[in-house]
mmCIF file of C-alpha atoms and ligand atoms in Angstrom:
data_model
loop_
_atom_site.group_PDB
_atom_site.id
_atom_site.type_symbol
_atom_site.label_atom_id
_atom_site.label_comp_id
_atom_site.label_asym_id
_atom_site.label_seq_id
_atom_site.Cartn_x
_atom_site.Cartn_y
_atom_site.Cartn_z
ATOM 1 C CA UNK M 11 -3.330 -0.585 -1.194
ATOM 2 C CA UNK M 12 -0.997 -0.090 0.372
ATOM 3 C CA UNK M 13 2.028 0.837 2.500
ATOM 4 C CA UNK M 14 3.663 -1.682 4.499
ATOM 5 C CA UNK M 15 5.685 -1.494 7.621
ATOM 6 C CA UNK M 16 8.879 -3.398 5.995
ATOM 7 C CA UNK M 17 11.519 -2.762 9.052
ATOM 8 C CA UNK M 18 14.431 -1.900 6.895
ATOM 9 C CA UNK M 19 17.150 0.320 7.924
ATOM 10 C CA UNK M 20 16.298 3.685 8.260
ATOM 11 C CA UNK M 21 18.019 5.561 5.539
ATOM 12 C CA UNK M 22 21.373 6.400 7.065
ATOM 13 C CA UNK M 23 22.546 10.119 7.380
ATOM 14 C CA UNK M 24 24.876 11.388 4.448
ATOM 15 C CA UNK M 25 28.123 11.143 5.982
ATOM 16 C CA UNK M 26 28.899 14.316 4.622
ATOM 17 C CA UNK M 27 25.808 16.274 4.773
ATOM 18 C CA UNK M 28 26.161 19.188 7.131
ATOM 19 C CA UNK M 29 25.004 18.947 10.718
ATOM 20 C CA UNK M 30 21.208 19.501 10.905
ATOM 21 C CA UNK M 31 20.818 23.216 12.009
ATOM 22 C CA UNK M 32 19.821 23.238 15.609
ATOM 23 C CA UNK M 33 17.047 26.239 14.489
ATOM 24 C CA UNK M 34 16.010 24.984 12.058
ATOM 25 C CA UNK M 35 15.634 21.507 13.449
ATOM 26 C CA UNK M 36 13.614 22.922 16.460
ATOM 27 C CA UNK M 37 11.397 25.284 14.034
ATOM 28 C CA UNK M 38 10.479 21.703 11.858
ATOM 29 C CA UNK M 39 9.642 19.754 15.122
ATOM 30 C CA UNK M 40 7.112 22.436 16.767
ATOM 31 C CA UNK M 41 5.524 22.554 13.460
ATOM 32 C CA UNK M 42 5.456 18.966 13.538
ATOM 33 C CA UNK M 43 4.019 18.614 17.175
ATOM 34 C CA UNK M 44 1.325 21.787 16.610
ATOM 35 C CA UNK M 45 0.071 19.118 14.451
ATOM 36 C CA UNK M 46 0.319 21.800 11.010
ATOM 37 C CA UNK M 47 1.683 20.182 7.776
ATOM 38 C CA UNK M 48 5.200 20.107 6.366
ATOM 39 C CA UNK M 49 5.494 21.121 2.792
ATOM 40 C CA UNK M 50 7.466 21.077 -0.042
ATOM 41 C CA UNK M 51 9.312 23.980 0.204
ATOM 42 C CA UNK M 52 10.136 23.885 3.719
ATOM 43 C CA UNK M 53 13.264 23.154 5.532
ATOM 44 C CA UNK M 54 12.579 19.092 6.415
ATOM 45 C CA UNK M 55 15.785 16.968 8.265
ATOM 46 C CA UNK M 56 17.033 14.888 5.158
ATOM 47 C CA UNK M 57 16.668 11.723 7.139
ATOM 48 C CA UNK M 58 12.781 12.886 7.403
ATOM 49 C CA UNK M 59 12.984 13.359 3.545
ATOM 50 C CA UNK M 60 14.380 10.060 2.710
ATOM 51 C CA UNK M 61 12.087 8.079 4.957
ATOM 52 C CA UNK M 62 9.069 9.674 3.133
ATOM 53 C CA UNK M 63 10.632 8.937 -0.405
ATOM 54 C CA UNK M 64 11.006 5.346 0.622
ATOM 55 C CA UNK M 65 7.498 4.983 2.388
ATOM 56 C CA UNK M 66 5.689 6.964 -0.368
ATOM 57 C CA UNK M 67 7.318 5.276 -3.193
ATOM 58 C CA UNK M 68 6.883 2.088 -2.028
ATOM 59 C CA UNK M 69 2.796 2.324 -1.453
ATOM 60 C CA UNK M 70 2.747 3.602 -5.031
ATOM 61 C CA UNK M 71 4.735 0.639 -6.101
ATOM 62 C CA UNK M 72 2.494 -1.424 -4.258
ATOM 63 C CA UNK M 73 -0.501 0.139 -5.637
ATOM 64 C CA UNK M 74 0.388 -0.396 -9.249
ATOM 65 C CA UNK M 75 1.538 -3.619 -8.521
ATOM 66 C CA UNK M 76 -1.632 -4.496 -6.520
ATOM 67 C CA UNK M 77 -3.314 -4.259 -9.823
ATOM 68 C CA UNK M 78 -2.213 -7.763 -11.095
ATOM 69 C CA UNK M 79 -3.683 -10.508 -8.649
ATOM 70 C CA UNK M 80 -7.370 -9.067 -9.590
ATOM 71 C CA UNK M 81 -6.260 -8.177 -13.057
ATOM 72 C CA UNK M 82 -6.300 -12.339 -13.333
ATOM 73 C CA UNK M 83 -9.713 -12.197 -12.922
ATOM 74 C CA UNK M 84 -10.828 -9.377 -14.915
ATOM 75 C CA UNK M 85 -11.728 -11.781 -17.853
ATOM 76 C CA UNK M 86 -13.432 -14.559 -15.487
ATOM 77 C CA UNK M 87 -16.221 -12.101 -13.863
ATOM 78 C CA UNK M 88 -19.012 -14.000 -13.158
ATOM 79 C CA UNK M 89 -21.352 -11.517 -14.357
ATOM 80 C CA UNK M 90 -20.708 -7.806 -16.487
ATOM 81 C CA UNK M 91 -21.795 -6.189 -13.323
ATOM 82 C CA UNK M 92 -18.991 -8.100 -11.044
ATOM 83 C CA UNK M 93 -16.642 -7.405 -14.176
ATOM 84 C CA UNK M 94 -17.113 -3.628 -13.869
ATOM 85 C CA UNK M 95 -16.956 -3.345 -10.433
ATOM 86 C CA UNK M 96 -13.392 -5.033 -10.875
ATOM 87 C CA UNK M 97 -12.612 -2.792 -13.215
ATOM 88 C CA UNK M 98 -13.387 0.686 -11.741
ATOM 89 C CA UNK M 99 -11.506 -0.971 -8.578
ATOM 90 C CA UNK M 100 -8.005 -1.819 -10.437
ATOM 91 C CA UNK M 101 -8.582 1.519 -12.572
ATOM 92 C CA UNK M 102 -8.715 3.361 -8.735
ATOM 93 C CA UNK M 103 -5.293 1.357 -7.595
ATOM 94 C CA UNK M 104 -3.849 2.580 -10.258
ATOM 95 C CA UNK M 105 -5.146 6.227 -9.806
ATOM 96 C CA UNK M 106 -3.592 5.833 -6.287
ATOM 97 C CA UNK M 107 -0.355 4.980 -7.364
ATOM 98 C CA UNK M 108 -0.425 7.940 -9.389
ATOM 99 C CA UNK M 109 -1.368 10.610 -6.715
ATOM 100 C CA UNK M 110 1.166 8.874 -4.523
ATOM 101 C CA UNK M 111 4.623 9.003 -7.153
ATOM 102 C CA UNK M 112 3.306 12.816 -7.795
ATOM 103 C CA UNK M 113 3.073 13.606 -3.826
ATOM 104 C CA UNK M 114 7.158 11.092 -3.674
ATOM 105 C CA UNK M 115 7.896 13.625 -6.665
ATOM 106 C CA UNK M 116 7.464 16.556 -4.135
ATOM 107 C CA UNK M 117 10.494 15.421 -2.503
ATOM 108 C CA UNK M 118 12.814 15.885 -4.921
ATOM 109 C CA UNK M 119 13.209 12.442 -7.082
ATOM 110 C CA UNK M 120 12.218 12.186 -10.281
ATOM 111 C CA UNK M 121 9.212 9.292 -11.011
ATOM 112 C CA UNK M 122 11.576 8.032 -13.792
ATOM 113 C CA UNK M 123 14.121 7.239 -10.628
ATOM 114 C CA UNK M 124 10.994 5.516 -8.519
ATOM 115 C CA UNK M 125 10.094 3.592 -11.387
ATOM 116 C CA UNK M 126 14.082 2.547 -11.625
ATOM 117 C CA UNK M 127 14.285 1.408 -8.347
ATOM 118 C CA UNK M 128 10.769 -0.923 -8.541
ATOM 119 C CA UNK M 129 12.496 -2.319 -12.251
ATOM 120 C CA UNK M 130 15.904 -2.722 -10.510
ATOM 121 C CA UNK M 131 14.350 -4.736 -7.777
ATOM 122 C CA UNK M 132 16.345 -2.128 -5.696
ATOM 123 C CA UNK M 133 12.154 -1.036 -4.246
ATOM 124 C CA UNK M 134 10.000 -2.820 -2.138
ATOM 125 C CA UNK M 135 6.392 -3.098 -2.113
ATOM 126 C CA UNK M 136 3.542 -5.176 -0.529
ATOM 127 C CA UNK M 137 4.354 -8.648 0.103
ATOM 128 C CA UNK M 138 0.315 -9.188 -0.111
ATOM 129 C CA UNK M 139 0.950 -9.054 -3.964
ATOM 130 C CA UNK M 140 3.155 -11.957 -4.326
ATOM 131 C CA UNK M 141 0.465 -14.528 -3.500
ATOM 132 C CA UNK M 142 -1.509 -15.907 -6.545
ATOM 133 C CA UNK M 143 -5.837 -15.244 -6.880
ATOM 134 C CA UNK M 144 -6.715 -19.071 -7.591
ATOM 135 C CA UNK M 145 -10.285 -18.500 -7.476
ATOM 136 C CA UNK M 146 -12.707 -15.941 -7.685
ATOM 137 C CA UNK M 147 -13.630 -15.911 -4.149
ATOM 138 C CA UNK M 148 -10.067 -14.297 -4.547
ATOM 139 C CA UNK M 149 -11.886 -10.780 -5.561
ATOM 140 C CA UNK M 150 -14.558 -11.341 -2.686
ATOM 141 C CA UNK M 151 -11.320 -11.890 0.302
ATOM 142 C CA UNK M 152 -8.945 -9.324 -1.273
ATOM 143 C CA UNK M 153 -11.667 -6.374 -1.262
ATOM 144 C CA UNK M 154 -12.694 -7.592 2.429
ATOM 145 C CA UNK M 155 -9.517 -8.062 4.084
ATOM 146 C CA UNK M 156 -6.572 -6.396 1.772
ATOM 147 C CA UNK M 157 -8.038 -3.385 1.013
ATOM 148 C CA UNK M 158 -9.424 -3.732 4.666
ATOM 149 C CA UNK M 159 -5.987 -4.008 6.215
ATOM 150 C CA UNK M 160 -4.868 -0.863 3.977
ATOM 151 C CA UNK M 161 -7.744 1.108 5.146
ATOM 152 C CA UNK M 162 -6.615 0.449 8.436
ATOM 153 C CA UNK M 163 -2.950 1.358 7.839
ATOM 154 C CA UNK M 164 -3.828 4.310 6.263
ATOM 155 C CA UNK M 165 -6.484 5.829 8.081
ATOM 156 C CA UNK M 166 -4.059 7.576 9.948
ATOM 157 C CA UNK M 167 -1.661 8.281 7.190
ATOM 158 C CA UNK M 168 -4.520 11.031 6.369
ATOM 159 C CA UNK M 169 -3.142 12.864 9.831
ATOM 160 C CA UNK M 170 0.777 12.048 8.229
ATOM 161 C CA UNK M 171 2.627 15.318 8.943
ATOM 162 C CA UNK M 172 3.452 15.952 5.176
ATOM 163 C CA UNK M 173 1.472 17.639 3.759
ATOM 164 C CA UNK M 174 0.981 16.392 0.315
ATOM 165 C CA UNK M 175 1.190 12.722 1.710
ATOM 166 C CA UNK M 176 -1.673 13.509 4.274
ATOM 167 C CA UNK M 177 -3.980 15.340 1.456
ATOM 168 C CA UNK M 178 -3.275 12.206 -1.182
ATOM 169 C CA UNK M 179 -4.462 9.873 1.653
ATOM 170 C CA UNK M 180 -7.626 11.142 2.223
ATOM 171 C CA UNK M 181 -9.305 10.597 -1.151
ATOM 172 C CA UNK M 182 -7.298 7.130 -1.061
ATOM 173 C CA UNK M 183 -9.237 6.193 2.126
ATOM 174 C CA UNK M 184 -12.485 7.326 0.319
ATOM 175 C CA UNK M 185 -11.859 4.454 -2.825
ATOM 176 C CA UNK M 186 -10.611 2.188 -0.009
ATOM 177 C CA UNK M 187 -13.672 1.882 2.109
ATOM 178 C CA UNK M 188 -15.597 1.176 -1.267
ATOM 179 C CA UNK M 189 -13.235 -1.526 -2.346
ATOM 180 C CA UNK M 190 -13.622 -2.729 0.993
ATOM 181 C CA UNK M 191 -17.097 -3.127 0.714
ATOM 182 C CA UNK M 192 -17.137 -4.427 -2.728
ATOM 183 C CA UNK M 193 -15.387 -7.058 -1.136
ATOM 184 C CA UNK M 194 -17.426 -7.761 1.470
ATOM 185 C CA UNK M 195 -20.574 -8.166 -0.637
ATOM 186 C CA UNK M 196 -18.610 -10.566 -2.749
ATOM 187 C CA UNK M 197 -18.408 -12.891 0.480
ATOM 188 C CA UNK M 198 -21.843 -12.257 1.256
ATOM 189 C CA UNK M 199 -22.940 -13.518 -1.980
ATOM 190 C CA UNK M 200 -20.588 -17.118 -1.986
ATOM 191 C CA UNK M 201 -21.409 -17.450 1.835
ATOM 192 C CA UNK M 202 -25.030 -17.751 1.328
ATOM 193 C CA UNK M 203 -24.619 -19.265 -2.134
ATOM 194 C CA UNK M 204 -24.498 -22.938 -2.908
ATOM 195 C CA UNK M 205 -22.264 -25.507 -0.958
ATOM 196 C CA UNK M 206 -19.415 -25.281 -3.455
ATOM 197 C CA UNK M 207 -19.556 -21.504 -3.909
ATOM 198 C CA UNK M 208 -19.219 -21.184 0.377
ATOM 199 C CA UNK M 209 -16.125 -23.757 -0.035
ATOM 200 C CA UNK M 210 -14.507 -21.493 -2.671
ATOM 201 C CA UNK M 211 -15.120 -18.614 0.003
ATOM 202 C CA UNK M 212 -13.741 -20.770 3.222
ATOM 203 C CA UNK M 213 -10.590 -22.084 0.851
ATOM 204 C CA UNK M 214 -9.944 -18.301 0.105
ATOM 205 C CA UNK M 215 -10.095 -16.927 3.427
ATOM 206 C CA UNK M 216 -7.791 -19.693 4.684
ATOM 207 C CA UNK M 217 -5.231 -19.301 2.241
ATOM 208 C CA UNK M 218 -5.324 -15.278 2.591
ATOM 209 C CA UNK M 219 -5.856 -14.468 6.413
ATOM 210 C CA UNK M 220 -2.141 -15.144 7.493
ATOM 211 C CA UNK M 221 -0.641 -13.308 4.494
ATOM 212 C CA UNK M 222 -3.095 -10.643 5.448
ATOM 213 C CA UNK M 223 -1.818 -10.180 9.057
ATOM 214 C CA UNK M 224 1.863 -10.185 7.689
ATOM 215 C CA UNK M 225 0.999 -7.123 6.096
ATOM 216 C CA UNK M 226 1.203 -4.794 9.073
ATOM 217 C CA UNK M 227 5.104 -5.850 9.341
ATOM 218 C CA UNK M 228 6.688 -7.448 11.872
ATOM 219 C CA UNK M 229 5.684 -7.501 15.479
ATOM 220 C CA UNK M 230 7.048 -4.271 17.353
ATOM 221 C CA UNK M 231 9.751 -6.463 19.262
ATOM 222 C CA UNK M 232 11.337 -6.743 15.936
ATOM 223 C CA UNK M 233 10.822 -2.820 14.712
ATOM 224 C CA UNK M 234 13.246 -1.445 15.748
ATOM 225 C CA UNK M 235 13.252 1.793 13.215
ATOM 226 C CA UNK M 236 9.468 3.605 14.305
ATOM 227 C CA UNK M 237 11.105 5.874 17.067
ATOM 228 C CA UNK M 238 11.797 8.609 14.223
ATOM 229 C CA UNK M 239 8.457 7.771 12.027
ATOM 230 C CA UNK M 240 6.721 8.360 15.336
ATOM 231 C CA UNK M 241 8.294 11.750 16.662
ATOM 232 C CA UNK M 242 7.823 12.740 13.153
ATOM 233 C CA UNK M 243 3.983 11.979 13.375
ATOM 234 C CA UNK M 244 4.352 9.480 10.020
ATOM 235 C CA UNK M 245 3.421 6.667 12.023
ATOM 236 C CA UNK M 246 0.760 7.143 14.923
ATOM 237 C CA UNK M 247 0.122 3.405 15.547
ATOM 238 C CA UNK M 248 2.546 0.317 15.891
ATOM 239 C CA UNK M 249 2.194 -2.828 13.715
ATOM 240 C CA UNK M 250 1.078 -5.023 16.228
ATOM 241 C CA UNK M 251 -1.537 -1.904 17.524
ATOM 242 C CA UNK M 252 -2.861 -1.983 13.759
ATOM 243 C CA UNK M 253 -2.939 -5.745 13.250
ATOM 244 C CA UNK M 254 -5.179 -6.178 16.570
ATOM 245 C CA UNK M 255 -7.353 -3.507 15.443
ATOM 246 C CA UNK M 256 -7.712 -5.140 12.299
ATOM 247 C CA UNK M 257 -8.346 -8.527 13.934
ATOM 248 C CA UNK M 258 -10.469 -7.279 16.354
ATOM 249 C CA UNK M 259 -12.778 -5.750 13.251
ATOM 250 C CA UNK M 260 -12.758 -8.578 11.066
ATOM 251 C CA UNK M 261 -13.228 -11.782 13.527
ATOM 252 C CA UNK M 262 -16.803 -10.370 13.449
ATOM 253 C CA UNK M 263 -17.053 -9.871 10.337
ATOM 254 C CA UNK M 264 -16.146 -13.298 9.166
ATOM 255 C CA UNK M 265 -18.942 -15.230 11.496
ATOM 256 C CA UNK M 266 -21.401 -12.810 10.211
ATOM 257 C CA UNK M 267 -20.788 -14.357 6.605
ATOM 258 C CA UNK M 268 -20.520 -18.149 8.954
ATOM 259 C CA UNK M 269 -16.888 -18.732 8.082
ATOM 260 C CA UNK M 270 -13.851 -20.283 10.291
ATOM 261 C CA UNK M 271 -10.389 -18.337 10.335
ATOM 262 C CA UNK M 272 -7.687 -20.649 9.934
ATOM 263 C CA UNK M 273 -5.945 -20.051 13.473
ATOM 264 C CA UNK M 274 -7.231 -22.721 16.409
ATOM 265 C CA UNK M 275 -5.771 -19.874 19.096
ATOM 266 C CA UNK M 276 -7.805 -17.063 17.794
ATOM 267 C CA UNK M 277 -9.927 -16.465 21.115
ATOM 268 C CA UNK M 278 -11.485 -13.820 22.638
ATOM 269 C CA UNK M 279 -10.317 -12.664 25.706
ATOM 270 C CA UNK M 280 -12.289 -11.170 28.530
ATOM 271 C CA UNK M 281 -9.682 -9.331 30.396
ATOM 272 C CA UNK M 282 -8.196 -7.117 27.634
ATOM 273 C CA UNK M 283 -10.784 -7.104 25.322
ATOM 274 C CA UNK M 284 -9.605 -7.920 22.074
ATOM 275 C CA UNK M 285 -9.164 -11.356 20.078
ATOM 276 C CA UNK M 286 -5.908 -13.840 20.684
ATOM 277 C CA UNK M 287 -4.503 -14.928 18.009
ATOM 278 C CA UNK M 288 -1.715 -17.002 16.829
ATOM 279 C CA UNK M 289 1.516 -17.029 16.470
ATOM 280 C CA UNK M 290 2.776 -15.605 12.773
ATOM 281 C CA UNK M 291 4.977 -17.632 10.685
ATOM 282 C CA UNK M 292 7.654 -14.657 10.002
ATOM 283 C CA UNK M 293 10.365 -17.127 8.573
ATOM 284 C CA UNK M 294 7.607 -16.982 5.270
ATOM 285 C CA UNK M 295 7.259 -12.783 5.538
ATOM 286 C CA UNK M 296 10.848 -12.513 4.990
ATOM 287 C CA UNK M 297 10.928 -15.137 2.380
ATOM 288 C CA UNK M 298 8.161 -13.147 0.413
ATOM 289 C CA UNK M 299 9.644 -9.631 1.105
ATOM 290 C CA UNK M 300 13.279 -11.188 -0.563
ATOM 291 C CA UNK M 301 12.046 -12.374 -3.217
ATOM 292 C CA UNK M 302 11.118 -15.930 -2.553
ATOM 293 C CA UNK M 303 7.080 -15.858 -2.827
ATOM 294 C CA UNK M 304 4.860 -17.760 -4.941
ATOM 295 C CA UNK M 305 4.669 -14.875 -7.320
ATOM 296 C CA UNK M 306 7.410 -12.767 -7.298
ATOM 297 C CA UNK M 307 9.059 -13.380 -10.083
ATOM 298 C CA UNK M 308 5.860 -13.145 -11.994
ATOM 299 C CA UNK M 309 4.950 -9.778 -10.896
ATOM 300 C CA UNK M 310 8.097 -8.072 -11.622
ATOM 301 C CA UNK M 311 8.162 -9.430 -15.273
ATOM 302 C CA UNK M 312 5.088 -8.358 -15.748
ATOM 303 C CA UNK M 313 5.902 -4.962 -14.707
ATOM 304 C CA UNK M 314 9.147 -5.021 -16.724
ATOM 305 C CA UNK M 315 6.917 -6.418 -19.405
ATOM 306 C CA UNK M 316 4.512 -2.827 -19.260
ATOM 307 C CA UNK M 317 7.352 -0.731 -19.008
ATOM 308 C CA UNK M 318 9.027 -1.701 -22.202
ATOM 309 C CA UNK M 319 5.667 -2.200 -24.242
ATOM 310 C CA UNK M 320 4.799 1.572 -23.204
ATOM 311 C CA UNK M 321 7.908 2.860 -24.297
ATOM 312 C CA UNK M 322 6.823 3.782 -27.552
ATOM 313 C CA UNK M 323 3.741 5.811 -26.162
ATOM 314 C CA UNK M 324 6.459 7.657 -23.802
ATOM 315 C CA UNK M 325 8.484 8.502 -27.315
ATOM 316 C CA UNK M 326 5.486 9.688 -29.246
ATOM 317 C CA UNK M 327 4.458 11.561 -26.258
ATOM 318 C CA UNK M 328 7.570 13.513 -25.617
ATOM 319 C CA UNK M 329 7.950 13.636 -29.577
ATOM 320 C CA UNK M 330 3.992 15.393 -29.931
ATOM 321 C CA UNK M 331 5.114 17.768 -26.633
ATOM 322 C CA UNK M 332 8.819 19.050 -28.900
ATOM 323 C CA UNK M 333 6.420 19.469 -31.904
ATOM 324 C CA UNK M 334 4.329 21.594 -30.386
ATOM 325 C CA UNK M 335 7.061 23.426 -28.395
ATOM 326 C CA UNK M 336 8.373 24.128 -31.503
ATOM 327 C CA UNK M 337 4.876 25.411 -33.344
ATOM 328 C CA UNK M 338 4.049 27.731 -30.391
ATOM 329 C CA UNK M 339 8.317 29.061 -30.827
ATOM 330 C CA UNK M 340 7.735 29.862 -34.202
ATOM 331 C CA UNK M 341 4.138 31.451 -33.360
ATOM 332 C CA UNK M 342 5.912 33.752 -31.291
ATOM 333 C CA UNK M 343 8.264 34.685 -33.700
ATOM 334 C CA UNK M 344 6.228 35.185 -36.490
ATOM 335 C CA UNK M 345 3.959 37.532 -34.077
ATOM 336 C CA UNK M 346 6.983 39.997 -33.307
HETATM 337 FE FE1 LIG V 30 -5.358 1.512 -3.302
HETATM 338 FE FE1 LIG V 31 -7.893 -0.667 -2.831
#
């Protein structure tokens, strides 16, 4: 996981930054619309900069993040082979967060500052994250449809016009699919386990699939800030052109494993071809994105919580790097 369409104000222009150079502005969008990549080094609008620090900081946040729902259940795996698959899965979200602050890093901000602004509360990230695993059927719906909806999101992220962005995304969507499918096979199992172990899968999937759908952002009569994401070839789909994708992937997917989605108007329809759903309770999206979710709070202590208990491994680490600094200085002397 996972970057989320959050429809906040695009970053607003410096008000004293120069006026964009007409050239050079011209030069960036042709590159931009030959479909080549931007890189670090070249010229880039700030306002182009500034929405990429956001966006790519904010899907690393949400990939470390992401790591604490399952993390719950690391301890409970049903078997040692469940409980390693969990754990190569959290130990690739947090391998994606890392690839994503390094490619946020090639825009000029330090990780030290993207870590600030998650502590600081200043950062969003997924609201997917603030919902609590109750069960392990948990594991089986968050593979399926979380890491499902990301794949979806970030399929064409891989096309992203910056370059480092783009590359980072590609391996991302490689893990994805597999935690997608490590998912799936979770469901499989409870589906066509006993009564109580298809209950814990039904219970799951009704608790998650709304909070799932919020995750492509709000509907595109509310998003009002993809004009610039979408000339810029960062964003190549809408929300509401994702989230029916998604539905129309998944509806299928469910009845194979013989389970109801929680939404009586979910209907196929005939004339356009996709699956109707229901309306979206947004009033509890922008509860969750202030603040207000089940699990908030608890998530952002327990990222506070890692930060501080790792400071001492930052100290020795920058300690061991002087000491060595130091050896190879006097090394260098010594051979003179
Ligand atoms: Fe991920
Ligand atoms: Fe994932």
């Amino acid at each position: 996981m996972y970057t989320q369409a959050l429809n906040e104000k695009a970053p607003s222009r410096d008000a004293n930054a120069p006026p964009e150079d007409a050239k050079m502005l011209a030069r960036f969008q042709a590159v931009v619309d030959a479909e080549d990549k931007i890189e670090p080094n070249d010229w880039m609008p700030p306002s182009y900069r500034r929405t990429l620090q956001r966006q790519i900081s904010q899907h690393a946040h949400s990939e470390v993040i992401g790591m604490q729902p399952e993390g719950n259940w690391l301890t409970r795996a049903p078997s040692l082979k469940r409980k390693a698959t969990l754990l190569a899965k959290i130990q690739d979200e947090a391998g994606h967060g890392l690839y994503l602050y390094s490619a946020a890093e090639t825009l000029g901000m330090s990780r030290e500052e993207y870590y600030e602004q998650l502590l600081s509360g200043r950062a969003k990230y997924s609201s997917i994250f603030n919902y609590p695993t109750l069960t392990w059927a948990d594991m089986g719906v968050i593979g399926w449809l979380v890491d499902g909806a990301a794949i979806m999101n970030q399929i064409p992220l891989c096309r992203c016009s910056y370059g480092p962005y783009a590359r980072a995304m590609i391996r991302i969507c490689k893990e994805e699919s597999f935690h997608q499918r490590q998912g799936y096979e979770i469901m499989v199992t409870l589906s066509r386990g006993s009564p109580a172990q298809k209950a814990m899968a039904q219970e799951a999937l009704n608790r998650f699939w709304w909070p799932v759908l919020m995750m492509f952002g709000p509907s595109d009569k509310e998003s009002m800030h993809s004009a610039d994401s979408t000339k810029w070839k960062i964003k190549r789909f809408s929300n509401d052109e994702l989230r029916q994708k998604f539905i129309d992937a998944t509806i299928p997917q469910g009845q194979h494993l013989g389970l109801t989605f929680p939404d009586p108007n979910l209907k196929f329809n005939d004339a356009t071809g996709h699956w109707d759903y229901g309306e979206i309770d947004w009033s509890e999206f922008r509860r969750v994105l202030a603040g207000d979710g089940p699990c908030n709070r608890q998530r952002m202590k327990a990222r506070q919580a890692a930060e501080a208990n790792g400071a001492w491994v930052r100290e020795a680490a920058r300690a061991h790097a002087e000491k060595r600094r130091q050896r190879s200085a006097a090394a260098k002397i010594a051979a003179e």
